[in-house]
Amino acid sequence: GQSLEQPSEVTAVEGAIVQINCTYQTSGFYGLSWYQQHDGGAPTFLSYNALDGLEETGRFSSFLSRSDSYGYLLLQELQMKDSASYFCAVRQTDSWGKLQFGAGTQVVVTP
Amino acid sequence: EAQVTQNPRYLITVTGKKLTVTCSQNMNHEYMSWYRQDPGLGLRQIYYSMNVEVTDKGDVPEGYKVSRKEKRNFPLILESPSPNQTSLYFCASSLSSQGGQPQHFGDGTRLSIL
């Protein structure tokens, strides 16, 4: 099996940079995904890392290091609208189709 | 508009009364899945379906049933609901089960079992 660990909450001011770590224990997976969820809303896909390294999508970047068993989501130039929960997720190799999410990190952006 | 539609959005019901939450997608996606979300636990997968007539258990399947008779629909059935199934439920779909395929989520169904 696998488990993904994320910090429960991060607080930062507008314009700052926030890094959300996701550490995992796994026997194998197909890559690391990140999702954003605003209060009461549907999660939306942000990024996917199939290989080690950094993927950049505008103000958001995601990183994966399989050798270190961790990844992170980097939020730059924080805006108030970035206040949301962020989830990492992996699709297991030993159970094709199964998808597992971390418990989520609540990001609070203050003025 | 490409979307995943869940119904109902809200439901309050009583223990033991069978209920079905419908999920439909209009994107011709092969992969569909149900999740429940509880405070502090994130999204936990209940069941998933790789294609028509192919379903499998996620991490928390007890007390739930699903079926996939058509590609677009993936209903979640609670045969005898209990209070511990009170939760926020999401249906999602993706083009396939390939690793990087993004999940498209419905707006959620808030279920209260009294």
mmCIF file of C-alpha atoms in Angstrom:
data_model
loop_
_atom_site.group_PDB
_atom_site.id
_atom_site.type_symbol
_atom_site.label_atom_id
_atom_site.label_comp_id
_atom_site.label_asym_id
_atom_site.label_seq_id
_atom_site.Cartn_x
_atom_site.Cartn_y
_atom_site.Cartn_z
ATOM 1 C CA GLY A 1 0.000 0.000 0.000
ATOM 2 C CA GLN A 2 0.935 3.624 0.091
ATOM 3 C CA SER A 3 0.353 6.734 2.129
ATOM 4 C CA LEU A 4 0.914 10.359 1.224
ATOM 5 C CA GLU A 5 1.696 12.950 3.853
ATOM 6 C CA GLN A 6 1.156 16.683 3.517
ATOM 7 C CA PRO A 7 1.207 19.519 6.060
ATOM 8 C CA SER A 8 -2.315 20.321 7.214
ATOM 9 C CA GLU A 9 -2.093 24.100 6.869
ATOM 10 C CA VAL A 10 0.192 26.815 5.540
ATOM 11 C CA THR A 11 -0.344 30.559 5.976
ATOM 12 C CA ALA A 12 1.387 33.231 3.888
ATOM 13 C CA VAL A 13 0.896 36.822 2.771
ATOM 14 C CA GLU A 14 -0.029 38.012 -0.687
ATOM 15 C CA GLY A 15 2.919 38.049 -3.041
ATOM 16 C CA ALA A 16 4.854 35.443 -1.079
ATOM 17 C CA ILE A 17 6.004 31.974 -2.167
ATOM 18 C CA VAL A 18 4.628 28.805 -0.593
ATOM 19 C CA GLN A 19 5.946 25.265 -0.951
ATOM 20 C CA ILE A 20 3.646 22.347 -0.127
ATOM 21 C CA ASN A 21 5.506 19.097 0.381
ATOM 22 C CA CYS A 22 4.104 15.653 -0.267
ATOM 23 C CA THR A 23 6.042 12.691 1.048
ATOM 24 C CA TYR A 24 5.047 9.168 0.270
ATOM 25 C CA GLN A 25 5.738 5.559 1.062
ATOM 26 C CA THR A 26 5.096 3.432 -1.960
ATOM 27 C CA SER A 27 6.139 0.331 -3.763
ATOM 28 C CA GLY A 28 5.511 1.964 -7.120
ATOM 29 C CA PHE A 29 3.420 4.634 -8.755
ATOM 30 C CA TYR A 30 2.959 6.329 -12.104
ATOM 31 C CA GLY A 31 3.708 9.889 -11.121
ATOM 32 C CA LEU A 32 2.469 12.612 -8.811
ATOM 33 C CA SER A 33 -0.554 14.816 -9.463
ATOM 34 C CA TRP A 34 -1.741 17.974 -7.716
ATOM 35 C CA TYR A 35 -5.291 19.244 -7.320
ATOM 36 C CA GLN A 36 -6.760 22.461 -5.958
ATOM 37 C CA GLN A 37 -10.074 22.692 -4.126
ATOM 38 C CA HIS A 38 -11.782 25.867 -2.999
ATOM 39 C CA ASP A 39 -14.137 25.629 -0.041
ATOM 40 C CA GLY A 40 -17.132 23.480 -0.915
ATOM 41 C CA GLY A 41 -16.105 23.192 -4.537
ATOM 42 C CA ALA A 42 -14.950 20.476 -6.876
ATOM 43 C CA PRO A 43 -11.241 19.642 -6.971
ATOM 44 C CA THR A 44 -9.519 20.810 -10.133
ATOM 45 C CA PHE A 45 -6.377 19.409 -11.709
ATOM 46 C CA LEU A 46 -3.220 21.535 -11.466
ATOM 47 C CA SER A 47 -0.231 19.496 -12.594
ATOM 48 C CA TYR A 48 1.357 16.094 -13.081
ATOM 49 C CA ASN A 49 4.966 14.903 -12.759
ATOM 50 C CA ALA A 50 5.674 11.623 -14.478
ATOM 51 C CA LEU A 51 9.439 12.027 -14.228
ATOM 52 C CA ASP A 52 11.795 13.541 -11.683
ATOM 53 C CA GLY A 53 12.269 17.252 -11.999
ATOM 54 C CA LEU A 54 10.364 20.484 -12.146
ATOM 55 C CA GLU A 55 7.213 21.200 -14.153
ATOM 56 C CA GLU A 56 6.171 24.833 -14.460
ATOM 57 C CA THR A 57 2.683 26.094 -15.228
ATOM 58 C CA GLY A 58 2.451 29.830 -14.807
ATOM 59 C CA ARG A 59 2.709 30.803 -11.134
ATOM 60 C CA PHE A 60 2.539 27.166 -10.055
ATOM 61 C CA SER A 61 5.368 24.644 -10.302
ATOM 62 C CA SER A 62 5.531 21.030 -9.234
ATOM 63 C CA PHE A 63 8.547 18.897 -8.456
ATOM 64 C CA LEU A 64 9.145 15.175 -8.046
ATOM 65 C CA SER A 65 12.096 13.240 -6.668
ATOM 66 C CA ARG A 66 11.520 9.493 -6.671
ATOM 67 C CA SER A 67 14.865 8.779 -5.007
ATOM 68 C CA ASP A 68 13.862 10.999 -2.071
ATOM 69 C CA SER A 69 10.227 9.824 -2.088
ATOM 70 C CA TYR A 70 8.805 13.293 -2.156
ATOM 71 C CA GLY A 71 7.380 16.001 -4.286
ATOM 72 C CA TYR A 72 6.198 19.537 -3.824
ATOM 73 C CA LEU A 73 3.910 22.164 -5.243
ATOM 74 C CA LEU A 74 5.303 25.675 -5.385
ATOM 75 C CA LEU A 75 2.904 28.601 -5.460
ATOM 76 C CA GLN A 76 4.543 31.876 -6.437
ATOM 77 C CA GLU A 77 3.291 35.471 -6.293
ATOM 78 C CA LEU A 78 0.493 34.363 -4.003
ATOM 79 C CA GLN A 79 -2.900 35.907 -4.593
ATOM 80 C CA MET A 80 -5.971 35.900 -2.340
ATOM 81 C CA LYS A 81 -7.711 33.563 -4.779
ATOM 82 C CA ASP A 82 -5.026 30.944 -4.080
ATOM 83 C CA SER A 83 -6.565 30.368 -0.644
ATOM 84 C CA ALA A 84 -7.726 26.778 -1.042
ATOM 85 C CA SER A 85 -6.855 23.191 -0.205
ATOM 86 C CA TYR A 86 -4.212 21.431 -2.251
ATOM 87 C CA PHE A 87 -3.992 17.660 -2.640
ATOM 88 C CA CYS A 88 -1.256 15.434 -3.980
ATOM 89 C CA ALA A 89 -2.297 12.142 -5.558
ATOM 90 C CA VAL A 90 -0.703 9.026 -7.004
ATOM 91 C CA ARG A 91 -1.933 6.188 -9.173
ATOM 92 C CA GLN A 92 -0.589 2.894 -7.896
ATOM 93 C CA THR A 93 1.271 0.432 -10.097
ATOM 94 C CA ASP A 94 0.231 -2.609 -8.069
ATOM 95 C CA SER A 95 -3.466 -1.830 -8.477
ATOM 96 C CA TRP A 96 -4.018 -0.476 -11.941
ATOM 97 C CA GLY A 97 -6.605 2.296 -11.888
ATOM 98 C CA LYS A 98 -6.608 2.927 -8.142
ATOM 99 C CA LEU A 99 -5.942 6.555 -7.194
ATOM 100 C CA GLN A 100 -4.869 7.708 -3.745
ATOM 101 C CA PHE A 101 -4.946 11.266 -2.410
ATOM 102 C CA GLY A 102 -3.132 12.932 0.449
ATOM 103 C CA ALA A 103 -5.203 14.505 3.236
ATOM 104 C CA GLY A 104 -4.699 17.955 1.771
ATOM 105 C CA THR A 105 -2.994 21.207 2.737
ATOM 106 C CA GLN A 106 -5.091 24.270 3.511
ATOM 107 C CA VAL A 107 -3.335 27.373 2.181
ATOM 108 C CA VAL A 108 -4.450 30.617 3.795
ATOM 109 C CA VAL A 109 -3.376 33.804 2.045
ATOM 110 C CA THR A 110 -3.521 36.986 4.123
ATOM 111 C CA PRO A 111 -3.409 40.593 2.882
ATOM 112 C CA GLU B 1 -19.849 22.161 -22.165
ATOM 113 C CA ALA B 2 -17.665 19.296 -20.943
ATOM 114 C CA GLN B 3 -18.821 18.297 -17.506
ATOM 115 C CA VAL B 4 -19.476 15.682 -14.865
ATOM 116 C CA THR B 5 -22.975 15.948 -13.430
ATOM 117 C CA GLN B 6 -23.995 14.525 -10.085
ATOM 118 C CA ASN B 7 -27.481 14.335 -8.626
ATOM 119 C CA PRO B 8 -28.727 15.117 -6.117
ATOM 120 C CA ARG B 9 -26.456 17.887 -4.808
ATOM 121 C CA TYR B 10 -27.849 17.556 -1.301
ATOM 122 C CA LEU B 11 -29.740 14.748 0.379
ATOM 123 C CA ILE B 12 -30.902 14.160 3.939
ATOM 124 C CA THR B 13 -32.272 10.705 4.544
ATOM 125 C CA VAL B 14 -32.650 8.064 7.212
ATOM 126 C CA THR B 15 -30.734 4.934 8.103
ATOM 127 C CA GLY B 16 -31.593 1.929 5.971
ATOM 128 C CA LYS B 17 -33.406 3.705 3.156
ATOM 129 C CA LYS B 18 -31.752 2.753 -0.128
ATOM 130 C CA LEU B 19 -30.475 5.625 -2.200
ATOM 131 C CA THR B 20 -28.689 6.193 -5.479
ATOM 132 C CA VAL B 21 -26.454 9.086 -6.433
ATOM 133 C CA THR B 22 -26.212 9.459 -10.171
ATOM 134 C CA CYS B 23 -23.125 10.532 -12.095
ATOM 135 C CA SER B 24 -22.957 11.298 -15.784
ATOM 136 C CA GLN B 25 -20.144 12.617 -17.984
ATOM 137 C CA ASN B 26 -20.346 13.926 -21.540
ATOM 138 C CA MET B 27 -16.659 13.651 -22.470
ATOM 139 C CA ASN B 28 -16.619 10.008 -23.624
ATOM 140 C CA HIS B 29 -14.213 9.207 -20.804
ATOM 141 C CA GLU B 30 -13.304 5.591 -20.133
ATOM 142 C CA TYR B 31 -12.353 5.991 -16.486
ATOM 143 C CA MET B 32 -14.828 6.987 -13.773
ATOM 144 C CA SER B 33 -14.513 7.000 -10.025
ATOM 145 C CA TRP B 34 -16.306 7.819 -6.784
ATOM 146 C CA TYR B 35 -14.703 9.486 -3.755
ATOM 147 C CA ARG B 36 -15.857 10.506 -0.349
ATOM 148 C CA GLN B 37 -14.378 13.490 1.440
ATOM 149 C CA ASP B 38 -14.337 13.800 5.204
ATOM 150 C CA PRO B 39 -12.591 16.500 7.264
ATOM 151 C CA GLY B 40 -8.912 15.745 7.752
ATOM 152 C CA LEU B 41 -9.003 12.654 5.554
ATOM 153 C CA GLY B 42 -8.863 14.123 2.085
ATOM 154 C CA LEU B 43 -10.431 12.266 -0.809
ATOM 155 C CA ARG B 44 -10.793 8.534 -0.427
ATOM 156 C CA GLN B 45 -11.624 6.389 -3.402
ATOM 157 C CA ILE B 46 -14.713 4.207 -3.050
ATOM 158 C CA TYR B 47 -14.951 2.456 -6.426
ATOM 159 C CA TYR B 48 -13.581 3.034 -9.871
ATOM 160 C CA SER B 49 -14.345 1.821 -13.367
ATOM 161 C CA MET B 50 -11.828 1.403 -16.155
ATOM 162 C CA ASN B 51 -14.551 0.990 -18.784
ATOM 163 C CA VAL B 52 -18.064 -0.330 -19.353
ATOM 164 C CA GLU B 53 -18.794 -3.390 -17.193
ATOM 165 C CA VAL B 54 -15.354 -3.100 -15.508
ATOM 166 C CA THR B 55 -15.437 -1.922 -11.908
ATOM 167 C CA ASP B 56 -13.123 -2.393 -8.956
ATOM 168 C CA LYS B 57 -12.858 -1.475 -5.302
ATOM 169 C CA GLY B 58 -11.023 1.562 -4.060
ATOM 170 C CA ASP B 59 -9.862 2.052 -0.501
ATOM 171 C CA VAL B 60 -13.271 2.356 1.203
ATOM 172 C CA PRO B 61 -15.834 0.229 -0.714
ATOM 173 C CA GLU B 62 -17.756 -1.207 2.257
ATOM 174 C CA GLY B 63 -21.441 -0.301 2.184
ATOM 175 C CA TYR B 64 -21.416 0.894 -1.435
ATOM 176 C CA LYS B 65 -22.230 -0.581 -4.821
ATOM 177 C CA VAL B 66 -21.641 0.726 -8.316
ATOM 178 C CA SER B 67 -22.475 -0.266 -11.848
ATOM 179 C CA ARG B 68 -21.197 0.787 -15.274
ATOM 180 C CA LYS B 69 -23.695 -0.331 -17.876
ATOM 181 C CA GLU B 70 -23.063 2.637 -20.147
ATOM 182 C CA LYS B 71 -19.902 4.608 -20.699
ATOM 183 C CA ARG B 72 -21.366 7.940 -19.589
ATOM 184 C CA ASN B 73 -23.055 6.823 -16.329
ATOM 185 C CA PHE B 74 -21.615 5.560 -13.074
ATOM 186 C CA PRO B 75 -24.198 5.532 -10.273
ATOM 187 C CA LEU B 76 -23.288 5.053 -6.621
ATOM 188 C CA ILE B 77 -25.730 2.926 -4.651
ATOM 189 C CA LEU B 78 -26.096 2.791 -0.886
ATOM 190 C CA GLU B 79 -28.285 -0.250 -0.237
ATOM 191 C CA SER B 80 -28.691 0.353 3.496
ATOM 192 C CA PRO B 81 -27.187 3.711 4.416
ATOM 193 C CA SER B 82 -25.797 4.271 7.885
ATOM 194 C CA PRO B 83 -24.789 7.486 9.710
ATOM 195 C CA ASN B 84 -21.071 6.799 9.111
ATOM 196 C CA GLN B 85 -21.738 7.291 5.404
ATOM 197 C CA THR B 86 -22.614 10.916 6.014
ATOM 198 C CA SER B 87 -20.067 12.680 3.853
ATOM 199 C CA LEU B 88 -19.361 14.791 0.788
ATOM 200 C CA TYR B 89 -19.215 12.606 -2.317
ATOM 201 C CA PHE B 90 -17.508 13.359 -5.605
ATOM 202 C CA CYS B 91 -17.721 11.596 -8.914
ATOM 203 C CA ALA B 92 -14.853 12.056 -11.358
ATOM 204 C CA SER B 93 -13.889 10.940 -14.827
ATOM 205 C CA SER B 94 -10.770 10.921 -16.969
ATOM 206 C CA LEU B 95 -9.967 9.966 -20.519
ATOM 207 C CA SER B 96 -8.237 6.809 -19.336
ATOM 208 C CA SER B 97 -6.522 5.360 -16.307
ATOM 209 C CA GLN B 98 -3.098 6.436 -17.562
ATOM 210 C CA GLY B 99 -1.036 8.078 -14.838
ATOM 211 C CA GLY B 100 -1.154 11.686 -15.937
ATOM 212 C CA GLN B 101 -4.733 11.897 -17.097
ATOM 213 C CA PRO B 102 -6.462 14.643 -15.089
ATOM 214 C CA GLN B 103 -9.574 13.748 -13.158
ATOM 215 C CA HIS B 104 -12.603 15.947 -13.928
ATOM 216 C CA PHE B 105 -14.793 16.214 -10.861
ATOM 217 C CA GLY B 106 -18.499 16.782 -10.445
ATOM 218 C CA ASP B 107 -19.748 19.475 -8.057
ATOM 219 C CA GLY B 108 -20.289 17.017 -5.232
ATOM 220 C CA THR B 109 -23.195 15.507 -3.330
ATOM 221 C CA ARG B 110 -23.576 16.317 0.341
ATOM 222 C CA LEU B 111 -25.209 13.312 1.982
ATOM 223 C CA SER B 112 -26.591 13.257 5.535
ATOM 224 C CA ILE B 113 -27.797 9.961 6.980
ATOM 225 C CA LEU B 114 -29.826 10.360 10.175
#
